[in-house]
Coordinates of C-alpha atoms and ligand atoms in Angstrom, one line a residue:
M1 CA 0.0 0.0 0.0
T2 CA 1.9 3.1 -1.2
L3 CA 1.1 6.7 -0.9
T4 CA 0.6 8.6 -4.2
V5 CA 0.6 12.3 -4.4
Y6 CA -0.5 14.7 -7.2
N7 CA 2.4 16.8 -8.2
T8 CA 1.6 20.1 -9.8
L9 CA 5.0 20.0 -11.5
S10 CA 4.4 16.8 -13.4
R11 CA 0.6 17.2 -13.5
R12 CA 0.4 13.5 -12.4
Q13 CA -0.1 11.5 -9.4
E14 CA 3.2 9.9 -8.4
P15 CA 4.4 7.4 -5.8
F16 CA 5.7 9.3 -2.8
E17 CA 9.5 8.9 -2.4
T18 CA 11.4 11.2 -0.1
V19 CA 15.0 12.4 -0.6
E20 CA 16.0 10.7 2.7
P21 CA 14.1 7.5 3.5
G22 CA 11.6 7.9 6.3
K23 CA 12.0 11.7 6.5
V24 CA 9.9 14.4 5.0
K25 CA 11.0 18.0 4.7
M26 CA 8.0 20.2 4.0
Y27 CA 7.5 23.9 3.5
Y28 CA 4.2 25.8 3.4
C29 CA 4.0 29.4 2.2
G30 CA 2.2 31.0 5.1
V31 CA 0.3 34.2 5.6
T32 CA 1.1 37.8 5.1
V33 CA 0.4 39.2 8.5
Y34 CA -1.7 42.4 8.1
D35 CA -5.2 41.1 9.2
Y36 CA -7.0 38.3 11.0
C37 CA -6.9 34.9 9.2
H38 CA -10.0 34.1 7.2
L39 CA -11.5 30.7 6.2
G40 CA -9.2 30.4 3.1
H41 CA -6.2 30.5 5.4
A42 CA -8.0 28.0 7.7
R43 CA -8.4 25.6 4.8
A44 CA -4.8 25.9 3.8
C45 CA -3.5 25.5 7.4
I46 CA -5.8 22.6 8.1
V47 CA -5.0 20.7 4.9
W48 CA -1.3 20.9 5.5
D49 CA -1.7 20.2 9.1
V50 CA -3.5 17.0 8.2
V51 CA -1.1 16.0 5.5
R52 CA 1.7 16.4 8.0
R53 CA -0.2 14.4 10.7
Y54 CA -1.0 11.6 8.2
L55 CA 2.7 11.4 7.1
Q56 CA 3.6 11.0 10.8
F57 CA 0.9 8.4 11.2
I58 CA 2.3 6.2 8.5
G59 CA 5.7 6.5 10.0
Y60 CA 7.6 9.5 8.6
E61 CA 9.5 11.9 10.6
V62 CA 8.3 15.3 9.4
R63 CA 10.1 18.6 9.6
Y64 CA 7.5 21.2 8.8
V65 CA 8.4 24.9 8.2
Q66 CA 5.9 27.6 7.7
N67 CA 6.8 31.2 7.1
F68 CA 5.3 34.6 8.0
T69 CA 5.6 37.3 5.4
D70 CA 6.2 40.3 7.7
V71 CA 7.5 42.8 5.2
D72 CA 5.1 43.9 2.5
D73 CA 3.2 47.0 1.1
K74 CA -0.1 45.8 2.6
I75 CA 1.4 45.6 6.1
L76 CA 3.0 49.0 5.6
N77 CA -0.3 50.5 4.5
R78 CA -2.0 49.2 7.6
A79 CA 0.8 50.5 9.8
R80 CA 0.4 54.0 8.2
Q81 CA -3.4 53.9 8.7
E82 CA -3.0 53.1 12.4
H83 CA 0.1 55.4 12.9
S84 CA 1.9 52.3 13.9
T85 CA 5.0 50.4 12.7
M86 CA 5.2 47.4 10.4
E87 CA 6.7 45.3 13.2
T88 CA 3.8 46.1 15.6
I89 CA 1.2 45.2 13.0
A90 CA 3.0 42.0 12.1
D91 CA 3.5 41.0 15.8
R92 CA -0.2 41.6 16.5
F93 CA -1.5 39.4 13.7
I94 CA 1.1 36.7 14.3
K95 CA -0.2 36.5 17.8
A96 CA -3.8 36.3 16.5
Y97 CA -2.7 33.6 14.0
F98 CA -1.5 31.4 16.8
E99 CA -4.7 32.0 18.8
D100 CA -7.0 31.1 15.9
M101 CA -5.0 28.0 14.9
A102 CA -4.9 26.7 18.4
R103 CA -8.7 26.9 18.4
L104 CA -8.8 24.9 15.2
N105 CA -6.4 22.3 16.7
V106 CA -3.7 23.0 14.0
K107 CA -0.5 21.7 15.4
E108 CA 2.4 24.1 15.5
A109 CA 5.0 23.9 12.8
S110 CA 8.6 22.9 13.6
E111 CA 9.7 26.4 12.8
Y112 CA 8.1 29.7 11.8
P113 CA 10.8 31.8 10.0
R114 CA 10.0 35.5 9.3
A115 CA 11.2 37.4 6.3
T116 CA 12.7 40.2 8.5
H117 CA 14.7 37.6 10.4
T118 CA 16.2 36.1 7.2
M119 CA 17.8 39.2 5.7
N120 CA 21.3 37.6 5.5
G121 CA 20.0 34.6 3.7
I122 CA 18.0 36.8 1.3
T123 CA 20.9 39.1 0.4
R124 CA 23.3 36.2 0.1
L125 CA 21.0 34.5 -2.4
I126 CA 20.5 37.6 -4.5
H127 CA 24.2 38.1 -4.5
E128 CA 24.7 34.5 -5.8
L129 CA 22.1 35.1 -8.5
E130 CA 23.9 38.3 -9.6
N131 CA 27.2 36.5 -9.7
K132 CA 25.8 33.7 -11.9
G133 CA 24.2 36.2 -14.3
Y134 CA 20.5 35.7 -13.3
A135 CA 20.1 39.1 -11.6
Y136 CA 20.9 42.7 -12.4
P137 CA 20.8 45.8 -10.4
S138 CA 18.9 48.8 -11.6
N139 CA 18.7 52.1 -9.8
G140 CA 18.8 50.6 -6.3
D141 CA 16.5 47.7 -7.2
V142 CA 17.6 44.3 -8.2
Y143 CA 15.7 42.2 -10.8
Y144 CA 15.6 38.6 -11.8
A145 CA 16.2 38.1 -15.6
V146 CA 13.7 35.4 -16.4
R147 CA 15.1 34.9 -19.9
Q148 CA 18.3 33.5 -18.3
F149 CA 16.4 30.6 -16.8
P150 CA 15.3 28.3 -19.7
E151 CA 13.0 26.3 -17.6
Y152 CA 10.9 29.3 -16.5
G153 CA 7.2 28.3 -16.7
K154 CA 7.7 24.6 -16.0
L155 CA 5.5 24.6 -12.9
S156 CA 2.6 26.7 -14.2
G157 CA 2.8 25.6 -17.8
R158 CA 2.9 29.3 -18.8
K159 CA 5.2 30.3 -21.7
L160 CA 7.1 33.5 -21.3
E161 CA 5.4 34.9 -24.4
D162 CA 2.0 34.4 -22.8
S163 CA 2.8 36.1 -19.6
Q164 CA 4.4 38.9 -21.6
A165 CA 1.4 39.2 -23.7
G166 CA -0.6 39.4 -20.5
A167 CA 1.8 41.9 -19.0
G168 CA 1.8 43.9 -22.3
G169 CA -1.9 44.6 -21.8
R170 CA -1.4 45.8 -18.3
V171 CA 2.0 47.6 -18.1
D172 CA 2.0 51.2 -17.3
L173 CA 4.8 52.7 -19.3
E174 CA 5.0 55.5 -16.7
D175 CA 5.5 53.0 -13.9
P176 CA 9.0 53.5 -12.5
E177 CA 9.4 49.8 -11.9
Y178 CA 8.6 49.0 -15.5
Q179 CA 11.2 51.5 -16.7
K180 CA 13.9 49.8 -14.5
K181 CA 13.3 46.3 -16.0
K182 CA 15.2 44.9 -19.0
D183 CA 12.2 42.7 -19.8
P184 CA 8.6 43.2 -18.6
S185 CA 8.5 39.6 -17.2
D186 CA 11.5 40.3 -14.9
F187 CA 10.6 40.5 -11.2
A188 CA 12.0 42.3 -8.2
L189 CA 14.4 40.6 -5.9
W190 CA 15.2 43.7 -4.0
K191 CA 13.5 47.1 -3.8
A192 CA 15.3 50.4 -3.1
A193 CA 14.1 52.1 0.1
K194 CA 11.4 54.8 -0.3
P195 CA 11.5 57.7 2.1
D196 CA 10.0 56.8 5.5
E197 CA 9.8 53.1 4.9
P198 CA 11.6 50.5 6.9
A199 CA 14.8 49.4 5.1
W200 CA 17.7 47.1 5.5
E201 CA 21.4 47.5 4.4
S202 CA 22.5 45.6 1.3
P203 CA 25.3 45.7 -1.3
W204 CA 22.8 47.5 -3.6
G205 CA 21.9 50.2 -1.0
K206 CA 19.2 50.4 1.6
G207 CA 16.0 48.6 0.7
R208 CA 13.8 45.6 1.3
P209 CA 13.3 42.2 -0.3
G210 CA 10.7 41.2 -2.9
W211 CA 8.2 38.7 -1.8
H212 CA 9.4 35.6 -3.8
I213 CA 13.0 35.7 -2.7
E214 CA 12.1 35.3 1.0
C215 CA 10.7 31.8 0.5
S216 CA 13.7 30.7 -1.5
A217 CA 16.0 31.9 1.2
M218 CA 13.9 30.5 4.1
V219 CA 13.7 27.0 2.5
R220 CA 17.4 27.0 1.9
D221 CA 18.2 28.3 5.4
R222 CA 15.9 25.9 7.3
L223 CA 15.6 22.8 5.1
G224 CA 18.3 22.7 2.6
E225 CA 18.6 22.7 -1.2
T226 CA 16.0 20.1 -2.1
I227 CA 13.0 19.5 0.0
D228 CA 10.2 16.8 -0.3
I229 CA 7.0 18.9 -0.3
H230 CA 6.5 22.5 -1.1
A231 CA 2.9 23.5 -0.4
G232 CA 0.6 26.5 -0.7
G233 CA -2.7 27.6 -2.2
S234 CA -3.3 27.2 -5.9
D235 CA -3.3 31.0 -6.2
L236 CA 0.5 30.8 -5.6
V237 CA 1.4 28.5 -8.5
F238 CA 2.1 31.6 -10.7
P239 CA 4.0 33.7 -10.2
H240 CA 5.1 33.0 -6.6
H241 CA 6.1 29.4 -6.9
E242 CA 7.3 29.7 -10.5
N243 CA 9.6 32.5 -9.3
E244 CA 10.8 30.5 -6.2
I245 CA 11.9 27.7 -8.6
A246 CA 13.7 30.1 -10.9
Q247 CA 15.6 31.7 -8.0
S248 CA 16.5 28.6 -6.1
E249 CA 17.3 26.2 -9.0
A250 CA 19.4 28.8 -10.8
V251 CA 21.6 29.0 -7.8
T252 CA 21.8 25.3 -6.7
G253 CA 21.3 23.5 -10.0
K254 CA 19.1 21.1 -8.1
P255 CA 15.3 20.7 -7.9
L256 CA 13.9 22.9 -5.1
S257 CA 11.2 20.4 -4.3
R258 CA 10.3 16.9 -5.3
Y259 CA 6.5 17.4 -4.9
W260 CA 4.6 20.7 -5.4
M261 CA 1.3 20.5 -3.7
H262 CA -1.5 23.0 -3.9
N263 CA -4.8 23.4 -1.9
G264 CA -7.9 24.6 -3.7
M265 CA -9.4 27.9 -2.9
V266 CA -12.2 28.7 -0.5
K267 CA -14.6 30.8 -2.6
V268 CA -17.5 33.1 -1.9
D269 CA -20.0 33.5 -4.8
G270 CA -17.4 32.0 -7.1
E271 CA -14.6 34.4 -6.1
K272 CA -11.5 33.6 -4.0
M273 CA -12.0 34.6 -0.4
S274 CA -9.2 37.2 0.1
K275 CA -8.1 39.9 2.4
S276 CA -7.5 42.2 -0.6
L277 CA -11.0 41.6 -2.0
G278 CA -12.6 42.2 1.4
N279 CA -15.0 39.3 0.9
F280 CA -13.8 37.3 3.9
T281 CA -15.1 35.8 7.1
T282 CA -12.5 35.6 9.7
I283 CA -12.0 32.4 11.7
R284 CA -12.6 34.1 15.0
D285 CA -15.9 35.7 13.7
L286 CA -17.2 32.3 12.7
L287 CA -16.1 30.6 15.9
D288 CA -17.5 33.4 18.1
R289 CA -20.8 32.9 16.4
G290 CA -20.8 29.5 18.0
V291 CA -19.6 27.3 15.1
D292 CA -17.6 24.4 16.6
P293 CA -13.9 24.5 15.5
M294 CA -14.2 20.8 14.7
A295 CA -17.0 21.6 12.3
V296 CA -14.6 24.0 10.5
R297 CA -12.1 21.2 10.2
L298 CA -14.8 18.9 8.8
F299 CA -15.9 21.6 6.4
V300 CA -12.4 21.5 5.0
L301 CA -11.8 17.8 5.2
M302 CA -15.1 16.8 3.6
A303 CA -13.8 18.1 0.2
Q304 CA -10.9 16.8 -1.7
Y305 CA -8.0 19.2 -0.9
R306 CA -7.4 20.3 -4.5
T307 CA -10.9 21.2 -5.4
P308 CA -12.4 24.7 -4.8
I309 CA -15.1 24.9 -2.1
D310 CA -17.8 27.4 -1.6
F311 CA -18.2 29.0 1.8
T312 CA -22.0 29.1 2.6
D313 CA -24.1 28.8 5.7
E314 CA -25.4 25.5 4.4
A315 CA -22.0 24.1 3.9
I316 CA -21.1 25.0 7.5
Q317 CA -24.4 23.6 8.7
G318 CA -23.7 20.3 6.9
A319 CA -20.2 20.1 8.5
T320 CA -21.8 20.9 11.9
N321 CA -24.2 18.0 11.5
G322 CA -21.4 15.7 10.4
W323 CA -19.3 16.7 13.5
N324 CA -22.2 16.0 15.8
T325 CA -22.4 12.5 14.5
L326 CA -18.7 11.9 14.8
K327 CA -18.7 13.5 18.3
E328 CA -21.3 11.1 19.5
G329 CA -19.0 8.3 18.5
L330 CA -16.0 9.9 20.0
L331 CA -17.8 10.4 23.3
F332 CA -19.1 6.9 23.4
G333 CA -16.3 5.6 25.6
Y334 CA -16.7 8.4 28.1
Q335 CA -20.4 7.9 28.3
Y336 CA -20.7 4.2 28.3
G337 CA -17.3 2.7 28.9
E338 CA -17.6 2.4 32.6
K339 CA -21.1 0.9 32.4
L340 CA -19.9 -1.6 29.7
G341 CA -17.3 -2.8 32.1
W342 CA -14.3 -1.5 30.1
G343 CA -12.4 -0.8 33.3
Q344 CA -12.6 -4.4 34.4
G345 CA -10.5 -7.3 33.1
G346 CA -7.6 -5.0 32.2
L347 CA -9.3 -3.8 29.0
L348 CA -7.7 -0.4 29.6
G349 CA -4.4 -1.8 30.9
G350 CA -2.6 -0.9 27.7
L351 CA -3.5 2.7 28.5
G352 CA -1.8 2.7 31.8
D353 CA -4.9 2.8 33.8
N354 CA -7.0 0.1 35.3
S355 CA -10.2 2.0 35.7
F356 CA -12.1 3.8 33.0
S357 CA -11.2 7.5 32.8
P358 CA -11.6 10.0 30.0
S359 CA -7.8 10.5 29.7
P360 CA -5.3 9.7 28.5
L361 CA -6.6 9.2 25.0
P362 CA -5.3 6.2 23.1
P363 CA -1.8 6.8 21.7
L364 CA -1.5 8.0 18.1
S365 CA 0.0 4.9 16.5
P366 CA -0.7 2.9 13.4
L367 CA 0.7 -0.2 15.0
P368 CA -1.7 -2.7 16.6
T369 CA -1.4 -2.7 20.3
P370 CA -2.9 -5.4 22.5
H371 CA -6.4 -3.9 22.7
S372 CA -6.4 -1.6 20.0
P373 CA -7.5 -0.3 16.9
L374 CA -8.9 -2.8 14.4
P375 CA -6.2 -3.3 11.8
E376 CA -8.6 -4.0 8.9
I377 CA -10.4 -0.7 9.5
I378 CA -7.2 1.2 9.8
E379 CA -6.2 -0.4 6.5
R380 CA -9.3 0.8 4.8
F381 CA -8.7 4.3 6.0
Q382 CA -5.1 4.2 4.8
E383 CA -6.2 2.8 1.4
A384 CA -8.5 5.7 0.9
V385 CA -6.1 8.4 2.2
N386 CA -3.1 7.0 0.3
N387 CA -4.8 8.0 -2.9
D388 CA -3.5 11.6 -2.9
F389 CA -4.6 12.4 0.6
N390 CA -8.2 11.5 -0.1
F391 CA -9.5 12.7 3.3
P392 CA -13.2 12.5 2.3
G393 CA -12.6 8.8 1.6
G394 CA -11.0 8.4 5.0
L395 CA -13.9 10.1 6.6
I396 CA -16.4 7.5 5.3
V397 CA -14.7 5.0 7.5
L398 CA -14.9 7.3 10.6
F399 CA -18.6 8.0 10.0
E400 CA -19.4 4.3 9.7
L401 CA -17.7 3.7 13.1
A402 CA -19.4 6.7 14.7
K403 CA -22.9 5.7 13.5
E404 CA -22.4 2.2 14.7
L405 CA -21.3 3.4 18.2
R406 CA -24.2 5.8 18.3
R407 CA -26.6 3.0 17.5
E408 CA -25.2 0.8 20.1
G409 CA -25.3 3.6 22.6
N410 CA -29.0 4.1 22.0
I411 CA -29.7 0.4 22.3
F412 CA -27.8 0.3 25.5
V413 CA -29.8 3.2 26.9
H414 CA -33.1 1.5 26.1
E415 CA -32.3 -2.2 26.6
G416 CA -29.5 -2.1 29.1
K417 CA -27.2 -4.1 26.9
T418 CA -25.6 -3.8 23.5
E419 CA -25.8 -6.0 20.4
I420 CA -22.0 -6.0 19.8
S421 CA -19.8 -7.2 22.6
P422 CA -18.2 -4.7 24.9
L423 CA -14.7 -5.8 23.8
E424 CA -15.6 -5.3 20.2
L425 CA -17.1 -1.9 21.0
F426 CA -14.0 -0.9 22.8
K427 CA -11.9 -1.7 19.8
Q428 CA -14.2 0.2 17.5
W429 CA -14.1 3.2 19.8
Q430 CA -10.3 3.0 20.0
T431 CA -10.1 2.9 16.2
L432 CA -12.4 5.8 15.8
V433 CA -10.5 8.0 18.3
T434 CA -7.2 7.0 16.8
L435 CA -8.2 7.8 13.2
A436 CA -10.0 11.0 14.2
R437 CA -6.8 12.2 15.8
V438 CA -5.0 11.7 12.6
L439 CA -7.4 14.2 11.2
G440 CA -7.1 16.5 14.2
L441 CA -10.7 15.8 15.2
E442 CA -11.0 15.6 19.0
A443 CA -14.0 15.7 21.3
E444 CA -13.7 16.4 25.0
M445 CA -16.1 15.4 27.7
K446 CA -15.8 18.7 29.4
V447 CA -18.2 18.4 32.3
E448 CA -18.2 15.8 35.0
R449 CA -21.2 13.4 34.8
S450 CA -22.5 14.5 38.2
V451 CA -23.4 17.9 36.6
S452 CA -26.5 16.2 35.2
D453 CA -27.8 16.0 38.8
N454 CA -27.4 19.8 39.1
L455 CA -29.9 20.5 36.3
S456 CA -33.5 20.1 37.5
D457 CA -36.1 18.4 35.2
A458 CA -37.8 21.8 34.7
E459 CA -34.5 23.4 33.6
I460 CA -33.9 20.6 31.1
E461 CA -37.5 20.9 29.8
A462 CA -36.9 24.7 29.4
K463 CA -33.7 24.0 27.4
I464 CA -35.5 21.6 25.2
Q465 CA -38.2 24.2 24.5
E466 CA -35.6 26.7 23.7
R467 CA -34.0 24.2 21.2
Q468 CA -37.4 23.6 19.7
D469 CA -38.0 27.3 19.2
A470 CA -34.5 27.6 17.5
R471 CA -35.4 24.7 15.2
I472 CA -38.6 26.3 14.2
A473 CA -36.7 29.5 13.5
K474 CA -34.3 27.3 11.4
N475 CA -31.4 28.4 13.7
F476 CA -29.8 25.0 13.6
V477 CA -26.5 26.2 14.9
L478 CA -28.2 27.3 18.1
S479 CA -30.4 24.2 18.3
D480 CA -27.4 21.9 17.9
R481 CA -25.5 23.9 20.5
I482 CA -28.2 23.4 23.1
R483 CA -28.3 19.7 22.3
D484 CA -24.5 19.5 22.7
E485 CA -24.5 21.5 25.9
L486 CA -27.0 19.1 27.4
L487 CA -25.0 16.1 26.2
Q488 CA -22.0 17.5 28.0
C489 CA -24.1 17.8 31.1
G490 CA -24.9 14.1 30.8
I491 CA -28.3 14.5 29.2
T492 CA -29.2 12.8 25.9
L493 CA -32.0 14.0 23.7
I494 CA -33.9 11.6 21.5
D495 CA -36.0 13.2 18.7
S496 CA -39.0 11.4 17.4
R497 CA -42.2 12.3 15.6
E498 CA -44.0 12.6 19.0
G499 CA -41.5 15.2 20.2
T500 CA -38.2 15.1 22.1
R501 CA -37.6 12.6 24.9
W502 CA -34.6 12.9 27.2
H503 CA -32.7 10.9 29.7
R504 CA -29.8 11.3 32.1
N505 CA -26.8 9.2 31.1
Ligands
ATP601 N1 -9.4 31.7 -0.3 C1 -8.4 30.9 0.0 N2 -8.6 29.6 -0.1 C2 -7.5 28.7 0.2 N3 -6.3 29.1 0.5 C3 -6.0 30.4 0.6 C4 -7.1 31.4 0.3 N4 -6.5 32.6 0.4 C5 -5.2 32.5 0.8 N5 -4.9 31.2 0.8 C6 -3.6 30.6 1.1 O1 -3.2 31.1 2.4 C7 -1.8 31.3 2.4 C8 -1.6 32.8 2.9 O2 -2.1 33.7 1.9 P1 -2.0 35.3 2.0 O3 -1.6 35.8 3.3 O4 -1.3 35.7 0.8 O5 -3.6 35.6 1.9 P2 -4.6 36.3 0.9 O6 -5.9 36.5 1.6 O7 -4.5 35.7 -0.5 O8 -4.0 37.7 0.8 P3 -4.2 38.8 -0.3 O9 -5.7 38.9 -0.4 O10 -3.6 39.9 0.4 O11 -3.5 38.2 -1.5 C9 -1.3 31.0 1.0 O12 -0.8 29.7 1.0 C10 -2.5 31.1 0.2 O13 -2.4 30.4 -1.0
ZN602 ZN1 6.4 31.2 -0.6

């Protein structure tokens, strides 16, 4: 069973083979920090988080580097608007980035280099390009001469003539940058300082780096000359990644990355969700409206990572419903484990605890342990995901497990016993928890069970009425939230045509 990966460079799905066996070096072009992250960023960060988690799950050691672009015109504009500095703006939104990603359960990268901390690497690279005849200075700027790099266009499939024709329609002959270039397709590696702008010393005078060169320098500094996966959104294929290849490969003579992987865009009414376009919903706005962070993860993972997805209320609602199903399965052990006798007979011995307790969760490991995960189900999951990270295919396996556990939970509540043996249920639950963690999906039993005793029958009935009103008003986010809150207090609701029944767990 081998992993195959769609490589934008070859336009094919290829078997995954790393430079160094068992190790993956991965770089993701991260955010330009001048605003809060939106759902497009959430998608990119979740997709690469899960790719990384999956690679670890199948046994790779992964070094994952993600940059912050902290020098850019847009950051500078915001700093001017707020009478602040570029550094203050960048620091504020980097802090916000970490807060948002923690809520979404995105694991921290191995390293987060910043452009402004990589100035030596950047100027060194430009210098080498100049020495090799790929770059030329012009009035304090430095440009990359694309005609010197015969392979220019190999990633995006664009021919220089096409992009020139495109540029020809758009160039402004008065634009000072255009006048400094030898060829309209050339791009800036270094820009001379303008008055009142932050600037760094360089052999070409004071200035700041262009956007593309920072990634070439950071990859080289942190990961080396050839990495395994270079990732980013599909909007970066041209010109950003094309230019990164031109810069890095001209200097090293080696491929910059074995695999080029791109996530599809989150769109709104058919257009890319983007800070520049202003059509975005921030992660924090959505979560503060009560959408579960795990539903956001599911919204992302329910689509193949390369296809575009539309952000709509219905899509988020669908993901929320999906999450509620998975969550019921994930909480099964916490709700019924003790009653099913899982603490007895050493069932949980492998977890270092002889009595049932919600923690620790089963270890993240693909290897069968004495009580664990059902190998044939893990295999089905891997078979799906090995096909170019087909997470929706993997999710089918999780939903099957969750639905079965939910069904058994209901049977247990009504009949006092289950159809499937407790041992088998334990294994199913372990498998579900293990696979869900590979996708970063985790549910917590936040409230102790005794809390259910604190809610009176009248209070529970009032909550159910509130939920009913929300459903009539089609406010399903609220109605689901009430149901989840009750579940966390140890109260299960059962909907039927006659109305809603409830019981304490
Ligand atoms: N709508 C989107 N859907 C999926 N990925 C996105 C989306 N927007 C940005 N990304 C990805 O997020 C990362 C950071 O992007 P960046 O900070 O340039 O955001 P942006 O919103 O596109 O900014 P701008 O609007 O200023 O171009 C990149 O890898 C980019 O491809
Ligand atoms: Zn980049």
